[in-house]
Short mmCIF file of C-alpha atoms and ligand atoms in Angstrom, two decimals:
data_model
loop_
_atom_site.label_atom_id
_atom_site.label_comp_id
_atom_site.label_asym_id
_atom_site.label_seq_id
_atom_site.Cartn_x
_atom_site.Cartn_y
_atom_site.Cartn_z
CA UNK A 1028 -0.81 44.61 -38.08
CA UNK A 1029 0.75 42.59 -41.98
CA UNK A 1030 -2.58 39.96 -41.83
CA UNK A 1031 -1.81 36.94 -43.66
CA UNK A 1032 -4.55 37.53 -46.14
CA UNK A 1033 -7.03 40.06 -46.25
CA UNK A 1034 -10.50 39.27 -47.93
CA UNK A 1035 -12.07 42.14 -49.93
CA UNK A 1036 -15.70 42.86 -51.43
CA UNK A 1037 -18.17 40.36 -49.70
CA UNK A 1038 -21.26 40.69 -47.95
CA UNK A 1039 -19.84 39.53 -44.37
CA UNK A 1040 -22.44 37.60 -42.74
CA UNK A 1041 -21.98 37.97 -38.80
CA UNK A 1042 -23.90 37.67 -35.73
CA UNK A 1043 -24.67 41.64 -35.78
CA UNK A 1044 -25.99 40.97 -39.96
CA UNK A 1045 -24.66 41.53 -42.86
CA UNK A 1046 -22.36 44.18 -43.68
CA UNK A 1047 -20.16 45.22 -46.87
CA UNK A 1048 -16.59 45.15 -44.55
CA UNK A 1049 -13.45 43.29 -45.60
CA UNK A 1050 -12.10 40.42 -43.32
CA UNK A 1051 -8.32 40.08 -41.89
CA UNK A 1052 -6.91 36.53 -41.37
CA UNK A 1053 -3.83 36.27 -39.39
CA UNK A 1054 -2.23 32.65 -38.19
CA UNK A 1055 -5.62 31.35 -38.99
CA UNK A 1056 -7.30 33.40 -37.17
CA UNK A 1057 -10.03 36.27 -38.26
CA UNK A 1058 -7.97 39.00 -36.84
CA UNK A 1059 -9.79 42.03 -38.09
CA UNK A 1060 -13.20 43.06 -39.59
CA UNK A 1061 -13.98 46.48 -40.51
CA UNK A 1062 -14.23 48.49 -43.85
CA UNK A 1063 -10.43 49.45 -43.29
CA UNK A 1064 -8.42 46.37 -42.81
CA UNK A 1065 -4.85 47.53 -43.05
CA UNK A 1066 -2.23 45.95 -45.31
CA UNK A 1067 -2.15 41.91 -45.84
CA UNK A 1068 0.58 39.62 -47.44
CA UNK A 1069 -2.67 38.35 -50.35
CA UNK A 1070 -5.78 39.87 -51.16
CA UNK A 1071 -8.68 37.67 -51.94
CA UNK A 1072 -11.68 39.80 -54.04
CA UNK A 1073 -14.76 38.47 -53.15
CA UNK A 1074 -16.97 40.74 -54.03
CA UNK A 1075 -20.54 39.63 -55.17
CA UNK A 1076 -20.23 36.81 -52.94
CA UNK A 1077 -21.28 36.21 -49.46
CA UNK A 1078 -18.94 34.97 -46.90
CA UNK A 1079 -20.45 33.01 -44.51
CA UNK A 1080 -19.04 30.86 -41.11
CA UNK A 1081 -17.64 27.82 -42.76
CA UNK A 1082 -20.99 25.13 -42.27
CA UNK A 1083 -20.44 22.61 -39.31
CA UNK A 1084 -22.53 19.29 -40.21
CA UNK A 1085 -22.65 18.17 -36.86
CA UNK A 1086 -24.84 14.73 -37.67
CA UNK A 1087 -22.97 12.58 -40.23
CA UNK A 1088 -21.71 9.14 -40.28
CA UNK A 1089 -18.40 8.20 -41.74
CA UNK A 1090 -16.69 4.42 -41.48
CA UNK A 1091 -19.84 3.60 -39.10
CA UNK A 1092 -19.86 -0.47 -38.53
CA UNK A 1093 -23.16 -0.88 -40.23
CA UNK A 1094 -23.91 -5.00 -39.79
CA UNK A 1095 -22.27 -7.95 -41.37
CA UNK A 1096 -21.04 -7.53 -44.75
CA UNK A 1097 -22.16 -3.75 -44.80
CA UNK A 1098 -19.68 -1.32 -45.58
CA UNK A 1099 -20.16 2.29 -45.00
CA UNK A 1100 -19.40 4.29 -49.03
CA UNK A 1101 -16.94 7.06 -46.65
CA UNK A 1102 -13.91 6.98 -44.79
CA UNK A 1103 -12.56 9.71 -43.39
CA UNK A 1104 -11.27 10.96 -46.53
CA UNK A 1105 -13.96 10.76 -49.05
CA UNK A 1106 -16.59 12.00 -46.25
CA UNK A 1107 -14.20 14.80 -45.37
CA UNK A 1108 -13.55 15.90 -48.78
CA UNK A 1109 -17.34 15.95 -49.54
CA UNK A 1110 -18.25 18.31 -47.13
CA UNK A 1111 -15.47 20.71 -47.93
CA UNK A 1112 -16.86 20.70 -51.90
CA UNK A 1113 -20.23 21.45 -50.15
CA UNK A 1114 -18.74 24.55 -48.09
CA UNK A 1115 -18.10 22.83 -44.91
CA UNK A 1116 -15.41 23.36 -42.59
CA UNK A 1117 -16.14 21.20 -39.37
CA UNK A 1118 -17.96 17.74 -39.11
CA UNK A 1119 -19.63 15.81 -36.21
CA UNK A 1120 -19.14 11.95 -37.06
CA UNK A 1121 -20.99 9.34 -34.46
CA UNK A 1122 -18.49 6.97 -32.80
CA UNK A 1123 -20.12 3.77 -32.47
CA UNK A 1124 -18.43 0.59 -30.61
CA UNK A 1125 -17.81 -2.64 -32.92
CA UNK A 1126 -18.90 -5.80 -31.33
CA UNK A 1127 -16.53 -6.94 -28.58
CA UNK A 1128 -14.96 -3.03 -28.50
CA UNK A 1129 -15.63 -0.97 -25.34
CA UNK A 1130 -16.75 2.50 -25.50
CA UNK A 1131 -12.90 3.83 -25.36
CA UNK A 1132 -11.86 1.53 -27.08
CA UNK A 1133 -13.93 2.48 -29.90
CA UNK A 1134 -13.03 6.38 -29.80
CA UNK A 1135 -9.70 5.49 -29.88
CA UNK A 1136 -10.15 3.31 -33.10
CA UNK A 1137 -12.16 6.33 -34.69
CA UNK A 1138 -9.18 8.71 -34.03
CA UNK A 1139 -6.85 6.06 -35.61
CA UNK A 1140 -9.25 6.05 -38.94
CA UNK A 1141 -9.50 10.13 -38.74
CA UNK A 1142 -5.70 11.19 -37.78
CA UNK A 1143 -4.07 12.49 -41.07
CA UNK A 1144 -7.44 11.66 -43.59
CA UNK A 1145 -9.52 14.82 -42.85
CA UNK A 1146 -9.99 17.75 -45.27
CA UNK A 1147 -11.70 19.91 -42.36
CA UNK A 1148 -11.97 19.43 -38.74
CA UNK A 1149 -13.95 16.99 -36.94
CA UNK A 1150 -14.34 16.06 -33.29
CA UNK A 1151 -16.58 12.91 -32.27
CA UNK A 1152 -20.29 12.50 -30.80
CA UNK A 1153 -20.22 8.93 -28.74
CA UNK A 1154 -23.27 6.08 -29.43
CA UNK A 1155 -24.23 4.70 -26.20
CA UNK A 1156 -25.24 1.17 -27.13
CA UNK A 1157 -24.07 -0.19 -24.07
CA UNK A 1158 -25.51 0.50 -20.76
CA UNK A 1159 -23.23 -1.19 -17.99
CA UNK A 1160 -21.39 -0.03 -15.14
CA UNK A 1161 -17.75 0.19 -16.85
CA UNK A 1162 -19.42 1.98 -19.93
CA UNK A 1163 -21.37 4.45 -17.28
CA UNK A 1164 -19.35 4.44 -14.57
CA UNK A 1165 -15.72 5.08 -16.24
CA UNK A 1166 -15.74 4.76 -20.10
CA UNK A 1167 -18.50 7.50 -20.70
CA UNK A 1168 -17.10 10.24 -17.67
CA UNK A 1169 -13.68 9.97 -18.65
CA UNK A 1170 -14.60 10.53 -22.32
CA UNK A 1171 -16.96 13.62 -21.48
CA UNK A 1172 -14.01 15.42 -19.52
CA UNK A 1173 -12.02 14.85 -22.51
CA UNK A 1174 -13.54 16.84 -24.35
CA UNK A 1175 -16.34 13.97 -26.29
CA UNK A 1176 -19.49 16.04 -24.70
CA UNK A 1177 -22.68 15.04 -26.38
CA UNK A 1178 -23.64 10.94 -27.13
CA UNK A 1179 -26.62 9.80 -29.19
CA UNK A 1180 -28.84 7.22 -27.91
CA UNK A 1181 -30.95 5.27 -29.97
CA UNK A 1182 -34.63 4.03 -29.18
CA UNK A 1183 -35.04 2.12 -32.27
CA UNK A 1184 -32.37 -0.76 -34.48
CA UNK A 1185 -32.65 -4.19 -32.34
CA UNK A 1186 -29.02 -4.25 -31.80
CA UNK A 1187 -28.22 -0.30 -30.37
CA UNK A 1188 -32.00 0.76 -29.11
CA UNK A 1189 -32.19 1.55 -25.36
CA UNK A 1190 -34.42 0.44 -22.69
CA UNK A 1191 -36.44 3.59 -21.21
CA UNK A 1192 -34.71 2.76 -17.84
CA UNK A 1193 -31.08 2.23 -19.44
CA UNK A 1194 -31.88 5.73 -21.43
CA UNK A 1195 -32.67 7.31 -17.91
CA UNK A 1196 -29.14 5.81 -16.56
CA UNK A 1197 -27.30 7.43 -19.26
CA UNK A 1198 -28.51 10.85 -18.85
CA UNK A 1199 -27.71 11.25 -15.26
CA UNK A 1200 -24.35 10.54 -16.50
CA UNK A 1201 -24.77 13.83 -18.42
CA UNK A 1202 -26.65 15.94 -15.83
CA UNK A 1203 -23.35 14.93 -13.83
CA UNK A 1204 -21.21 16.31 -16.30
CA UNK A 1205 -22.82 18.63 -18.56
CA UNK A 1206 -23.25 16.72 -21.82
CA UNK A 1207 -26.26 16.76 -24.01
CA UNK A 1208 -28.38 13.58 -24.89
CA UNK A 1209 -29.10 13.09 -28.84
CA UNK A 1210 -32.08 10.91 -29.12
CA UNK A 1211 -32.95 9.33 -32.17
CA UNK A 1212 -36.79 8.88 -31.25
CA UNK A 1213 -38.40 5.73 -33.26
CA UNK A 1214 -40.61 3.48 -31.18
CA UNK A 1215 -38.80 -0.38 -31.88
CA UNK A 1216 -41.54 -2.12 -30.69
CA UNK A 1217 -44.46 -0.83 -32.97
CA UNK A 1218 -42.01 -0.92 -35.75
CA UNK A 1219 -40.96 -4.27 -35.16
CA UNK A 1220 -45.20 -5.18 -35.19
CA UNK A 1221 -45.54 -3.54 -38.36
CA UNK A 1222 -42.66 -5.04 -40.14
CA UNK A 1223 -43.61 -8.35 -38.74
CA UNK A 1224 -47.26 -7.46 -40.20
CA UNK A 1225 -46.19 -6.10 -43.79
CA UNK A 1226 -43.85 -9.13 -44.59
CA UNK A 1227 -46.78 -11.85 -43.41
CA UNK A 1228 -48.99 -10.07 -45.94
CA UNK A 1229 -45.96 -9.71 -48.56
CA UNK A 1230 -45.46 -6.16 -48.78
CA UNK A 1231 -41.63 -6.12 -48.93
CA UNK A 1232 -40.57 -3.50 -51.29
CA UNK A 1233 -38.40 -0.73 -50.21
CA UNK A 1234 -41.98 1.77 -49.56
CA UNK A 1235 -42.59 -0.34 -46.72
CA UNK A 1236 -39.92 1.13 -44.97
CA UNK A 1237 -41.75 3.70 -44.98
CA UNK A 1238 -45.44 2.18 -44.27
CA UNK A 1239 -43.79 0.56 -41.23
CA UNK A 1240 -42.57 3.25 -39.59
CA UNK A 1241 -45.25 5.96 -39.94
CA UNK A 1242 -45.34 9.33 -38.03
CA UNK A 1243 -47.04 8.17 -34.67
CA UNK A 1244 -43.97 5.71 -33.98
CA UNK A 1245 -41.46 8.79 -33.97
CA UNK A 1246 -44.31 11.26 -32.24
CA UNK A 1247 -44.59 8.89 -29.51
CA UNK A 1248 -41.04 8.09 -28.95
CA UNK A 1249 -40.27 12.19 -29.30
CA UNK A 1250 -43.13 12.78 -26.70
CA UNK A 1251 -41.38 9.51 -24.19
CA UNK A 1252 -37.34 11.02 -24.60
CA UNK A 1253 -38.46 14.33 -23.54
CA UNK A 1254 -40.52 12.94 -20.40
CA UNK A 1255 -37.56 10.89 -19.70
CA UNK A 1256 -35.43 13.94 -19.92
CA UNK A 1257 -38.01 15.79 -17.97
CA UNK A 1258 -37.51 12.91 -15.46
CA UNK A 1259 -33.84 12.59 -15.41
CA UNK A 1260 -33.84 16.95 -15.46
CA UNK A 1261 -31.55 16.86 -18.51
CA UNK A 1262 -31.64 18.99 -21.44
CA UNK A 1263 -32.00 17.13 -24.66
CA UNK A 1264 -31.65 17.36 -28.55
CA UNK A 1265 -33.99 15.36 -30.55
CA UNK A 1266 -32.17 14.76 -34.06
CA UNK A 1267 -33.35 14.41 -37.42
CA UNK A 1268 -37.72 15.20 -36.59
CA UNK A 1269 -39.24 14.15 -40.15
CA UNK A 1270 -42.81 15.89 -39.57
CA UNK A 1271 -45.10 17.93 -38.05
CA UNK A 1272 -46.94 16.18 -35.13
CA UNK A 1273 -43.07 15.42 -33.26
CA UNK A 1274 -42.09 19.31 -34.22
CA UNK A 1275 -45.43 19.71 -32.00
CA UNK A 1276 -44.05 17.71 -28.77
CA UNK A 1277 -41.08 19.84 -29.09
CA UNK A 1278 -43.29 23.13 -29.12
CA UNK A 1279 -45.17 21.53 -26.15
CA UNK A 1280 -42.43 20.62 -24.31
CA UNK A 1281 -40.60 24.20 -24.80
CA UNK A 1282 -44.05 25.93 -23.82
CA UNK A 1283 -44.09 24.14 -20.51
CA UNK A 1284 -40.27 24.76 -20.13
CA UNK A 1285 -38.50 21.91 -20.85
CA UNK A 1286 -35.39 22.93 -22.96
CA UNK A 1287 -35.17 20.13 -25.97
CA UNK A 1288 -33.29 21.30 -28.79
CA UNK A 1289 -34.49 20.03 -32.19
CA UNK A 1290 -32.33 19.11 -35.64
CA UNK A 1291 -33.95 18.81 -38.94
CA UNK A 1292 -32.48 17.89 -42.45
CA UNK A 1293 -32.74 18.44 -46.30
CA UNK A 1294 -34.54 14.75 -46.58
CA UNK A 1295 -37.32 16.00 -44.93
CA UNK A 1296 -38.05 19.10 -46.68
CA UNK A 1297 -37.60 18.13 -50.33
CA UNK A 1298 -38.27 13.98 -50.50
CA UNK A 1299 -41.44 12.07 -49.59
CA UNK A 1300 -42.02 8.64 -49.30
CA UNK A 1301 -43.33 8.52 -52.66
CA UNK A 1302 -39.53 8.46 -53.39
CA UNK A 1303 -38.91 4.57 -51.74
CA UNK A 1304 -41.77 3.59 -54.00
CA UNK A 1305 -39.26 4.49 -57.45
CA UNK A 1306 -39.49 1.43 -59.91
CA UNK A 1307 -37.57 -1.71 -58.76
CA UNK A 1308 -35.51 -1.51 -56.04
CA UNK A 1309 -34.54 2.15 -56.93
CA UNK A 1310 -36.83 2.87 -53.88
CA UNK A 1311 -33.82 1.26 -51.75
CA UNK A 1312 -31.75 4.48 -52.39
CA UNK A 1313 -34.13 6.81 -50.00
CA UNK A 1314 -33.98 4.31 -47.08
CA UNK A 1315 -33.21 6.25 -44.41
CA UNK A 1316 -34.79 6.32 -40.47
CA UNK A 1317 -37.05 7.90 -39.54
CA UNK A 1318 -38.15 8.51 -43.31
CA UNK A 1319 -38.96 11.07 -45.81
CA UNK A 1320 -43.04 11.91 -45.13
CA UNK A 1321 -45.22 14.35 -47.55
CA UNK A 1322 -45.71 17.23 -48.36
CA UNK A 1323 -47.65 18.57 -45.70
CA UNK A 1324 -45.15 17.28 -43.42
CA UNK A 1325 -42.27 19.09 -45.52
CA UNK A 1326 -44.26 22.77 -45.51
CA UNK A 1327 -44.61 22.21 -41.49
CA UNK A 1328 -40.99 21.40 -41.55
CA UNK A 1329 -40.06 24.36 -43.13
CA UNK A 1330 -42.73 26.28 -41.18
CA UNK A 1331 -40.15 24.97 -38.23
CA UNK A 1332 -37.27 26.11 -39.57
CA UNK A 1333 -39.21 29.59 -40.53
CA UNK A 1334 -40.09 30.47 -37.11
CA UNK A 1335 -37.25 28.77 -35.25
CA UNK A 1336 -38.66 25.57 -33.96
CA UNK A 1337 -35.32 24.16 -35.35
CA UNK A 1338 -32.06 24.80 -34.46
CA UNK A 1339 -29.70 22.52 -36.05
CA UNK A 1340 -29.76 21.71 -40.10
CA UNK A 1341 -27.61 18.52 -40.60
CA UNK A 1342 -27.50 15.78 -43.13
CA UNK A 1343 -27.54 12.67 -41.52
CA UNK A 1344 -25.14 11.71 -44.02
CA UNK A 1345 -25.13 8.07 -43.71
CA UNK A 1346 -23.85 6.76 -47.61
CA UNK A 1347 -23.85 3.13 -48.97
CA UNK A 1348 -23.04 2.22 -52.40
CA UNK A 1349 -26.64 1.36 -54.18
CA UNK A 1350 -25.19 -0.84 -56.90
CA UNK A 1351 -23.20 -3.20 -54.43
CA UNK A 1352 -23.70 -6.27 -52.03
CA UNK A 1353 -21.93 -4.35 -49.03
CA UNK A 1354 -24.26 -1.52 -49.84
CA UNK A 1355 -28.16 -0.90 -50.52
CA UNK A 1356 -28.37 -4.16 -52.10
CA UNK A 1357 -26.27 -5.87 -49.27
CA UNK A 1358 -29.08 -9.25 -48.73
CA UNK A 1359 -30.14 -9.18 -52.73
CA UNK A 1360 -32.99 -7.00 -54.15
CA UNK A 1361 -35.39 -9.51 -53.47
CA UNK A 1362 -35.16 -9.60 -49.89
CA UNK A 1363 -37.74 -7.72 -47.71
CA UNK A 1364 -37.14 -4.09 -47.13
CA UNK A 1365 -35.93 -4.79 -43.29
CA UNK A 1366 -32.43 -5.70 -44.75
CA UNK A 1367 -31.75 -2.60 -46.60
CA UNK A 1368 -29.11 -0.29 -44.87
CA UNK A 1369 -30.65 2.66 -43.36
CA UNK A 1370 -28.97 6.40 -45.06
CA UNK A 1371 -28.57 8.13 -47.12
CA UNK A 1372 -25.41 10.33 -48.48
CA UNK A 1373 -26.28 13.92 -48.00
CA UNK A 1374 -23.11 16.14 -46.63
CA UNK A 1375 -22.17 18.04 -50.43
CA UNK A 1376 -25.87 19.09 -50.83
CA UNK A 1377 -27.06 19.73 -47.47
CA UNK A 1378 -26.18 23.84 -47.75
CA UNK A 1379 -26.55 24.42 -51.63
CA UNK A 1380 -30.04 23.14 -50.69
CA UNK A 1381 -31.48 25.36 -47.91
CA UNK A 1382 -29.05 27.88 -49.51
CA UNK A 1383 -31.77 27.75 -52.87
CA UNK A 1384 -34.84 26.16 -50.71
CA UNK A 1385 -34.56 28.46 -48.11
CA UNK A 1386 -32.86 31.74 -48.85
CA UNK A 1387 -33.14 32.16 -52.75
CA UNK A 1388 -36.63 31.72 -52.45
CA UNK A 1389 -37.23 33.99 -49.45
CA UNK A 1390 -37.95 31.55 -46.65
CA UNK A 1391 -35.17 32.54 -44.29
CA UNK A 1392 -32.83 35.13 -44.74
CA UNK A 1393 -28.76 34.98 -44.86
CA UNK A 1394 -28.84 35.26 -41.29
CA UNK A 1395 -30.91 32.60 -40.35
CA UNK A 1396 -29.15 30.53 -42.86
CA UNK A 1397 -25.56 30.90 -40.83
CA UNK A 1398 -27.41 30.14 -37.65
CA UNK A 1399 -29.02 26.97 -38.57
CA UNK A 1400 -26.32 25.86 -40.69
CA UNK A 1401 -22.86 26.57 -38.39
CA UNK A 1402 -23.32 28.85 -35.79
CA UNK A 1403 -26.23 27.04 -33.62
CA UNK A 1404 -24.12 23.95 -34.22
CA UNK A 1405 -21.27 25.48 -32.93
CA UNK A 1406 -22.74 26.87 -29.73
CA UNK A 1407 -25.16 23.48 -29.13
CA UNK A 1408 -21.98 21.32 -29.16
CA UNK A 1409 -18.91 23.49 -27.22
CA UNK A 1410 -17.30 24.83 -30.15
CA UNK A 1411 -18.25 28.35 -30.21
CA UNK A 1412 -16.90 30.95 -30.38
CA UNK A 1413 -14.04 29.30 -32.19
CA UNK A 1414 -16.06 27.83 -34.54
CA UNK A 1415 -19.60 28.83 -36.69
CA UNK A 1416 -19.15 32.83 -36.58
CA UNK A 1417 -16.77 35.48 -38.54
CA UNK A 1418 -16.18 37.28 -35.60
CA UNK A 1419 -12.13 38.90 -34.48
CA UNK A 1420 -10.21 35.53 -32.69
CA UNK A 1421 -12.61 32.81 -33.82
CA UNK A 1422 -10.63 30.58 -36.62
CA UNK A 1423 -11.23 31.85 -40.15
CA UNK A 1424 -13.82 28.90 -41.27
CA UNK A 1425 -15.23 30.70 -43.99
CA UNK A 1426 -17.14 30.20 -47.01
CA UNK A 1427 -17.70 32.52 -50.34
CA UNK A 1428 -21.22 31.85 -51.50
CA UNK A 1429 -22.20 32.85 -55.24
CA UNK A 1430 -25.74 33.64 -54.51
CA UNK A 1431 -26.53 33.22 -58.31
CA UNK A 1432 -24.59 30.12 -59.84
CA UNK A 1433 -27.15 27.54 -60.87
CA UNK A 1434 -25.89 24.19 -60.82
CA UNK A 1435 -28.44 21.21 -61.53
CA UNK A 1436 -27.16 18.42 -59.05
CA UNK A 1437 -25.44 15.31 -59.97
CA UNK A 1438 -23.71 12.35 -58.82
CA UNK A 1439 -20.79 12.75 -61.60
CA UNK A 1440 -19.78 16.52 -59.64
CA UNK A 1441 -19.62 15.33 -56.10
CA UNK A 1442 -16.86 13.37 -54.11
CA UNK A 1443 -18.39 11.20 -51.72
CA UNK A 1444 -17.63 7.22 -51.74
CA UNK A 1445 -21.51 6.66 -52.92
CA UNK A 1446 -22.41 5.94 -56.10
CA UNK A 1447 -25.34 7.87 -56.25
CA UNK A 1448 -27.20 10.99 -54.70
CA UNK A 1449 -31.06 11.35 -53.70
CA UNK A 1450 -31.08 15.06 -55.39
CA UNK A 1451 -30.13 13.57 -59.33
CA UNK A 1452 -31.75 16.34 -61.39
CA UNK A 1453 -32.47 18.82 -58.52
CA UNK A 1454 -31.43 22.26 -59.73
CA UNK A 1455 -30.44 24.77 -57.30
CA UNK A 1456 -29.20 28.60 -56.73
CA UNK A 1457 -26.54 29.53 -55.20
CA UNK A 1458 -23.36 27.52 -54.39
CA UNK A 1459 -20.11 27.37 -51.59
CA UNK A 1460 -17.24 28.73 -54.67
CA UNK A 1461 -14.30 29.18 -51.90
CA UNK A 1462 -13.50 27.70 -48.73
CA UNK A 1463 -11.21 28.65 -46.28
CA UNK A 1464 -10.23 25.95 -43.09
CA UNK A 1465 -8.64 28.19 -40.64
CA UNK A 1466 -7.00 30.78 -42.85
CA UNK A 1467 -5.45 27.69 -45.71
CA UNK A 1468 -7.36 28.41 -49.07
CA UNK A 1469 -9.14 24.60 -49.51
CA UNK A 1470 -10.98 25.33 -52.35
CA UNK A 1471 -10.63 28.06 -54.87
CA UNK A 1472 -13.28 28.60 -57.36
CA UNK A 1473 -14.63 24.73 -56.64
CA UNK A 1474 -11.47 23.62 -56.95
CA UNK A 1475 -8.98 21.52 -53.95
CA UNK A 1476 -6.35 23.81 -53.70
CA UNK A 1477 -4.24 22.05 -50.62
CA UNK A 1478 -4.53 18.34 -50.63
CA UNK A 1479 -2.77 18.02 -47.26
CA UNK A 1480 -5.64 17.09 -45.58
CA UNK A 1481 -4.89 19.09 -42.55
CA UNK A 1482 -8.24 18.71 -40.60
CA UNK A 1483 -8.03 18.45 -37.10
CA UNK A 1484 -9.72 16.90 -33.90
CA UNK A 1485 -11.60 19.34 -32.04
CA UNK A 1486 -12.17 19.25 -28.24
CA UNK A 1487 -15.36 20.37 -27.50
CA UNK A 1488 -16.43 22.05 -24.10
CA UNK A 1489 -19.69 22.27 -22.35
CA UNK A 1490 -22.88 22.04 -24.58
CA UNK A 1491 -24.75 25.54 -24.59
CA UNK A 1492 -27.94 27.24 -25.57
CA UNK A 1493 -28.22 28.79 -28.97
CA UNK A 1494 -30.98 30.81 -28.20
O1 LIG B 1297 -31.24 6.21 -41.69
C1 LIG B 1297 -30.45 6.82 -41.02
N1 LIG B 1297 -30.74 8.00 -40.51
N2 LIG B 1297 -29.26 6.28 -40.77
C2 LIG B 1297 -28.28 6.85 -39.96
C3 LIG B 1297 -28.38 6.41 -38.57
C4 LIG B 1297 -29.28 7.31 -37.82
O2 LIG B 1297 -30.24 6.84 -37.28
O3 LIG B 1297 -29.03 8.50 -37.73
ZN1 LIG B 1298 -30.68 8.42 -35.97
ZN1 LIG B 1299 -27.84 9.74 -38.23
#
């Protein structure tokens, strides 16, 4: 067989390890892998690199209604071309409804916003923040058959947090048709006490964000979704656990044979709160839910990702503009920490981070790094096998790593619509040099090399079990 392109040199990182063999790409496909690929059209020398499954970020937020006069920092575009700089070829944006907009409604405005934007492929998680019987009944099952097969649902934010009994009625809509839940698990109520508590005694600086929603509001709520999904005999994934004492109602849960599925991200292993108590209201630029803890909780974090508590590695890319009144600053700098929008940009660093965190200094290898990076992602949300493995027939998503560039990180290199990042000055190892979105060179040497934006919408099928 002519491949297209043939890529020579790397350390292949596959699902049997890592092996010196050179990779064939045919009509964007990975079409052979062996030490004698036969003749290709272009040769690509990547040797001294690792090539690794392009990374699917399968929590982010782009174009997200965020409240009056909030404006999310990404579209499509910016978001998009973010995560390919950061060695991504596949992101999982949350579809949430505007006010007024039914659930289909709203996926079909989200496909308007994405068609002809995206840099890499992307295919939607729903936001149930309606529970009624057109949303349950027809919206929801007709969007799951299409191909839409995991939701979030939210138990804390006023305006999108479900009742325990509306959280029940939306998973038996998945046990019917095989989706998988996302909880974000924050108990509302006790935050809404201690918010109410904090601004009566004036503390209403951007730490309190953090005071207000300490670790036994998301260890409850953690410990309540997976009884409810006990209850309702779904499977679940609990997204972005911040600390120790929720990772240990997941372990519980698993022990007793519950299968929850559990998502951690770079916030929680490298910030603490400390960070929302910078001078001023430079705090405001780690708001995010639930927030960063200390550093006991970040070693048990990693201790989760170590011995594979954790499945999923996302961002939780969720970017305002700091210096702006639609961003951070959207009620004034004065105003009490409640206002400030929750998120934090995340998608370009997410990989060089556990990349230099986690595999530079020897706390998981290469292999664990594709797993919890693509590959898990990939099989948790009905994309694999065509997407998060180098493997013959899956689409050649792949990424040349140079395990040894040092690159100090800063908001002037990266491309999202933020004007800032939470990792100024953090130096890391190791960074995505070449990207590849099935078979099309994207980036060469960190350079865009096709601006066509030719990303596409994934349909995704039934949710499976990494493990
Ligand atoms: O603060 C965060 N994480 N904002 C994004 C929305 C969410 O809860 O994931
Ligand atoms: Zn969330
Ligand atoms: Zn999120």
């Amino acid at each position: 067989m002519l491949h297209d392109l043939r890529i020579s040199g790397a350390r292949v990182v596959t699902a049997d390890g890592v092996s010196e063999i050179d990779i064939g790409i045919k009509d964007g496909l990975i079409s052979e892998l062996s030490t004698d690929v036969g003749q290709a059209k272009r040769t690509l020398d990547a040797s001294g690199l690792y090539a690794l499954p392009g990374g699917i970020d399968s929590h982010v937020h782009i174009s997200q209604p965020s409240g009056p006069g909030v404006v999310m920092a990404d579209d499509f575009n910016s978001a998009t071309l973010s995560a390919l700089h950061g060695g991504n070829t596949t992101v999982l944006p949350f579809c949430l409804s505007e006010s007024g907009q039914n659930l289909r409604e709203a996926v079909d405005a989200y496909h308007a916003k994405a068609r002809g934007n995206c840099h890499i492929d992307v295919s939607f998680h729903l936001i149930i923040n309606q529970v009624d019987s057109q949303t349950l009944g027809q919206h929801l099952p007709a969007l799951l058959e299409a191909g839409h097969t995991s939701f979030k649902v939210f138990m804390t934010y006023p305006e999108m947090r479900l009742t325990d009994r509306e959280i029940l009625d939306v998973m038996a809509v998945a046990k019917r048709h095989g989706a998988m839940v996302m909880v974000h698990a924050e108990n509302e109520d006790a935050i809404d006490f201690l918010r109410d508590e904090a601004e009566h005694e004036g503390r209403i600086a951007p730490l309190h964000h953090a005071t207000t929603r300490p670790i036994p509001v998301e260890r409850e709520a953690t410990h309540r979704a997976i009884s409810l999904a006990e209850v309702a005999g779904v499977p679940l994934t609990i997204v972005h656990v911040s600390n120790g004492e929720s990772l240990e109602e997941i372990r519980r849960a698993r022990n007793r044979g519950s299968v929850v599925h559990a998502e951690t991200c770079p916030q929680y292993l490298t910030l603490t709160a400390q960070d929302l108590d910078r001078s001023g209201f430079e705090g405001a630029k780690y708001v995010c839910s639930p927030p960063p803890r200390d550093s006991q909780n970040q070693d048990a974090c990693w201790a989760g990702l170590e011995q594979g508590d954790f499945e999923l590695y996302s961002s939780d890319h969720c970017p305002f503009v700091y210096d702006s009144s639609e961003g951070k600053k959207a009620a004034g700098a004065e105003r009490t920490f409640r206002h400030i929008p929750n998120g934090i940009p995340g998608v370009e660093t997410r990989l060089p981070i556990l990349f230099s965190e986690g595999v530079n200094k020897g706390r998981i290898d290469i292999a664990r790094f594709a797993e919890l990076t693509a590959t898990n992602h990939a099989k948790l949300y009905g994309l694999y096998p065509r997407k998060g493995v180098i493997a013959v027939g899956s689409d050649a998503d792949i990424t040349l790593w140079d395990p040894d560039k040092e690159t100090t990180i800063s908001q002037s290199m990266l491309h999202h619509g933020s004007d800032y990042t939470p990792w100024e000055g953090f130096s890391v190892t190791g960074w995505p040099v070449t990207t590849l979105l099935r078979g099309r060179l994207m980036i060469d040497q960190g350079e865009l090399v096709d601006e066509t934006r030719p990303g596409q919408h994934l349909v995704r099928g039934v949710p499976g079990n990494p493990v």
